[in-house]
């Protein structure tokens, strides 16, 4: 009987411990040349975070993306440049950056997206 209750308790407890990724709402920054026609991509990427990890979900392969993390004073505290594969891309932040992160900027293919944590 103890084994049964222990198993049920462990199953219920493990279901409540699952981590939750928090989504970041991304906004496009104004285009530097407003006279050019601007077309939005059909597929948008998204960003979520959890503790010291930032997840970039790309709907297509991006050859080079610059990810910049800013603090509340607007200072760049972390910069990461890499190719992004289609799907989930994980960026692990140092603990000092994770504690003071305020906004994220994504620069790729002439596009600039900004989001707040």
PDB file of C-alpha atoms in Angstrom:
ATOM      1  CA  UNK A   1       0.000   0.000   0.000  1.00  0.00           C
ATOM      2  CA  UNK A   2       2.871   2.369   0.789  1.00  0.00           C
ATOM      3  CA  UNK A   3       4.350   1.664  -2.626  1.00  0.00           C
ATOM      4  CA  UNK A   4       1.081   2.661  -4.306  1.00  0.00           C
ATOM      5  CA  UNK A   5       0.819   5.998  -2.450  1.00  0.00           C
ATOM      6  CA  UNK A   6       4.495   6.744  -3.016  1.00  0.00           C
ATOM      7  CA  UNK A   7       4.114   6.097  -6.743  1.00  0.00           C
ATOM      8  CA  UNK A   8       0.968   8.259  -7.003  1.00  0.00           C
ATOM      9  CA  UNK A   9       2.606  11.072  -5.009  1.00  0.00           C
ATOM     10  CA  UNK A  10       5.766  10.934  -7.163  1.00  0.00           C
ATOM     11  CA  UNK A  11       3.716  11.022 -10.370  1.00  0.00           C
ATOM     12  CA  UNK A  12       1.679  14.023  -9.238  1.00  0.00           C
ATOM     13  CA  UNK A  13       4.735  15.861  -7.923  1.00  0.00           C
ATOM     14  CA  UNK A  14       6.733  15.323 -11.121  1.00  0.00           C
ATOM     15  CA  UNK A  15       3.848  16.677 -13.208  1.00  0.00           C
ATOM     16  CA  UNK A  16       3.918  19.957 -11.275  1.00  0.00           C
ATOM     17  CA  UNK A  17       7.689  20.473 -11.605  1.00  0.00           C
ATOM     18  CA  UNK A  18       7.732  20.925 -15.375  1.00  0.00           C
ATOM     19  CA  UNK A  19       9.437  24.120 -16.498  1.00  0.00           C
ATOM     20  CA  UNK A  20       7.510  26.879 -18.230  1.00  0.00           C
ATOM     21  CA  UNK A  21       9.033  28.908 -21.031  1.00  0.00           C
ATOM     22  CA  UNK A  22       7.924  32.541 -20.981  1.00  0.00           C
ATOM     23  CA  UNK A  23       7.215  34.083 -24.419  1.00  0.00           C
ATOM     24  CA  UNK A  24       8.772  37.390 -25.476  1.00  0.00           C
ATOM     25  CA  UNK A  25       6.622  39.674 -27.645  1.00  0.00           C
ATOM     26  CA  UNK A  26       8.718  40.842 -30.577  1.00  0.00           C
ATOM     27  CA  UNK A  27       8.201  44.137 -32.393  1.00  0.00           C
ATOM     28  CA  UNK A  28       9.809  45.234 -35.649  1.00  0.00           C
ATOM     29  CA  UNK A  29      12.015  48.295 -35.486  1.00  0.00           C
ATOM     30  CA  UNK A  30      11.363  51.010 -38.094  1.00  0.00           C
ATOM     31  CA  UNK A  31      13.008  50.376 -41.439  1.00  0.00           C
ATOM     32  CA  UNK A  32      16.016  52.593 -42.085  1.00  0.00           C
ATOM     33  CA  UNK A  33      14.752  53.388 -45.604  1.00  0.00           C
ATOM     34  CA  UNK A  34      10.996  54.040 -45.308  1.00  0.00           C
ATOM     35  CA  UNK A  35      10.578  54.743 -49.058  1.00  0.00           C
ATOM     36  CA  UNK A  36      11.190  51.106 -49.943  1.00  0.00           C
ATOM     37  CA  UNK A  37       8.141  48.847 -49.952  1.00  0.00           C
ATOM     38  CA  UNK A  38       8.168  46.747 -46.824  1.00  0.00           C
ATOM     39  CA  UNK A  39       6.783  43.243 -46.924  1.00  0.00           C
ATOM     40  CA  UNK A  40       6.461  41.092 -43.842  1.00  0.00           C
ATOM     41  CA  UNK A  41       7.755  37.555 -44.012  1.00  0.00           C
ATOM     42  CA  UNK A  42       5.049  34.909 -44.199  1.00  0.00           C
ATOM     43  CA  UNK A  43       6.547  33.047 -41.245  1.00  0.00           C
ATOM     44  CA  UNK A  44       7.631  34.794 -38.060  1.00  0.00           C
ATOM     45  CA  UNK A  45      10.162  33.651 -35.546  1.00  0.00           C
ATOM     46  CA  UNK A  46       9.477  33.653 -31.829  1.00  0.00           C
ATOM     47  CA  UNK A  47      11.513  33.923 -28.648  1.00  0.00           C
ATOM     48  CA  UNK A  48      10.916  32.415 -25.205  1.00  0.00           C
ATOM     49  CA  UNK A  49      13.081  32.285 -22.105  1.00  0.00           C
ATOM     50  CA  UNK A  50      13.459  30.304 -18.934  1.00  0.00           C
ATOM     51  CA  UNK A  51      15.972  31.199 -16.214  1.00  0.00           C
ATOM     52  CA  UNK A  52      19.339  31.515 -17.986  1.00  0.00           C
ATOM     53  CA  UNK A  53      18.266  30.092 -21.353  1.00  0.00           C
ATOM     54  CA  UNK A  54      16.804  31.950 -24.329  1.00  0.00           C
ATOM     55  CA  UNK A  55      15.085  29.942 -27.062  1.00  0.00           C
ATOM     56  CA  UNK A  56      14.782  31.271 -30.610  1.00  0.00           C
ATOM     57  CA  UNK A  57      12.242  29.373 -32.717  1.00  0.00           C
ATOM     58  CA  UNK A  58      13.068  30.002 -36.373  1.00  0.00           C
ATOM     59  CA  UNK A  59      10.604  28.839 -39.057  1.00  0.00           C
ATOM     60  CA  UNK A  60      13.422  28.693 -41.612  1.00  0.00           C
ATOM     61  CA  UNK A  61      17.233  28.575 -41.704  1.00  0.00           C
ATOM     62  CA  UNK A  62      18.894  31.935 -41.013  1.00  0.00           C
ATOM     63  CA  UNK A  63      22.511  32.061 -42.144  1.00  0.00           C
ATOM     64  CA  UNK A  64      23.584  34.696 -39.631  1.00  0.00           C
ATOM     65  CA  UNK A  65      21.668  36.242 -36.740  1.00  0.00           C
ATOM     66  CA  UNK A  66      22.965  38.670 -34.168  1.00  0.00           C
ATOM     67  CA  UNK A  67      21.266  38.448 -30.758  1.00  0.00           C
ATOM     68  CA  UNK A  68      21.917  41.371 -28.422  1.00  0.00           C
ATOM     69  CA  UNK A  69      20.710  41.447 -24.790  1.00  0.00           C
ATOM     70  CA  UNK A  70      20.352  44.862 -23.132  1.00  0.00           C
ATOM     71  CA  UNK A  71      19.975  45.840 -19.491  1.00  0.00           C
ATOM     72  CA  UNK A  72      17.500  48.412 -18.154  1.00  0.00           C
ATOM     73  CA  UNK A  73      19.987  51.266 -18.813  1.00  0.00           C
ATOM     74  CA  UNK A  74      20.126  50.342 -22.524  1.00  0.00           C
ATOM     75  CA  UNK A  75      23.662  48.974 -22.356  1.00  0.00           C
ATOM     76  CA  UNK A  76      24.476  45.878 -24.417  1.00  0.00           C
ATOM     77  CA  UNK A  77      25.443  43.229 -21.852  1.00  0.00           C
ATOM     78  CA  UNK A  78      25.593  40.182 -24.148  1.00  0.00           C
ATOM     79  CA  UNK A  79      26.036  39.675 -27.886  1.00  0.00           C
ATOM     80  CA  UNK A  80      25.729  36.366 -29.693  1.00  0.00           C
ATOM     81  CA  UNK A  81      26.104  35.817 -33.445  1.00  0.00           C
ATOM     82  CA  UNK A  82      25.373  32.481 -35.073  1.00  0.00           C
ATOM     83  CA  UNK A  83      23.452  30.688 -37.780  1.00  0.00           C
ATOM     84  CA  UNK A  84      19.970  29.584 -36.722  1.00  0.00           C
ATOM     85  CA  UNK A  85      18.547  26.271 -37.849  1.00  0.00           C
ATOM     86  CA  UNK A  86      14.895  25.733 -38.531  1.00  0.00           C
ATOM     87  CA  UNK A  87      13.248  24.939 -35.209  1.00  0.00           C
ATOM     88  CA  UNK A  88      14.446  25.515 -31.651  1.00  0.00           C
ATOM     89  CA  UNK A  89      17.795  27.245 -31.066  1.00  0.00           C
ATOM     90  CA  UNK A  90      19.065  27.502 -27.484  1.00  0.00           C
ATOM     91  CA  UNK A  91      21.277  30.315 -26.182  1.00  0.00           C
ATOM     92  CA  UNK A  92      22.638  29.807 -22.664  1.00  0.00           C
ATOM     93  CA  UNK A  93      23.297  33.081 -20.864  1.00  0.00           C
ATOM     94  CA  UNK A  94      25.878  33.665 -18.122  1.00  0.00           C
ATOM     95  CA  UNK A  95      24.283  34.155 -14.700  1.00  0.00           C
ATOM     96  CA  UNK A  96      25.183  37.858 -14.544  1.00  0.00           C
ATOM     97  CA  UNK A  97      23.434  38.479 -17.867  1.00  0.00           C
ATOM     98  CA  UNK A  98      20.448  36.363 -16.889  1.00  0.00           C
ATOM     99  CA  UNK A  99      19.861  38.428 -13.745  1.00  0.00           C
ATOM    100  CA  UNK A 100      20.022  41.846 -15.427  1.00  0.00           C
ATOM    101  CA  UNK A 101      18.455  41.176 -18.845  1.00  0.00           C
ATOM    102  CA  UNK A 102      15.778  43.671 -19.888  1.00  0.00           C
ATOM    103  CA  UNK A 103      15.315  43.466 -23.655  1.00  0.00           C
ATOM    104  CA  UNK A 104      16.488  41.426 -26.634  1.00  0.00           C
ATOM    105  CA  UNK A 105      17.245  42.555 -30.167  1.00  0.00           C
ATOM    106  CA  UNK A 106      17.460  40.163 -33.122  1.00  0.00           C
ATOM    107  CA  UNK A 107      19.229  41.337 -36.293  1.00  0.00           C
ATOM    108  CA  UNK A 108      19.100  39.149 -39.408  1.00  0.00           C
ATOM    109  CA  UNK A 109      18.631  39.571 -43.169  1.00  0.00           C
ATOM    110  CA  UNK A 110      18.186  43.328 -42.800  1.00  0.00           C
ATOM    111  CA  UNK A 111      15.399  42.880 -40.238  1.00  0.00           C
ATOM    112  CA  UNK A 112      15.506  44.132 -36.652  1.00  0.00           C
ATOM    113  CA  UNK A 113      13.189  42.705 -33.995  1.00  0.00           C
ATOM    114  CA  UNK A 114      12.994  43.960 -30.426  1.00  0.00           C
ATOM    115  CA  UNK A 115      11.356  42.277 -27.431  1.00  0.00           C
ATOM    116  CA  UNK A 116      11.171  42.823 -23.685  1.00  0.00           C
ATOM    117  CA  UNK A 117      11.615  40.177 -20.997  1.00  0.00           C
TER     118      UNK A 117
END
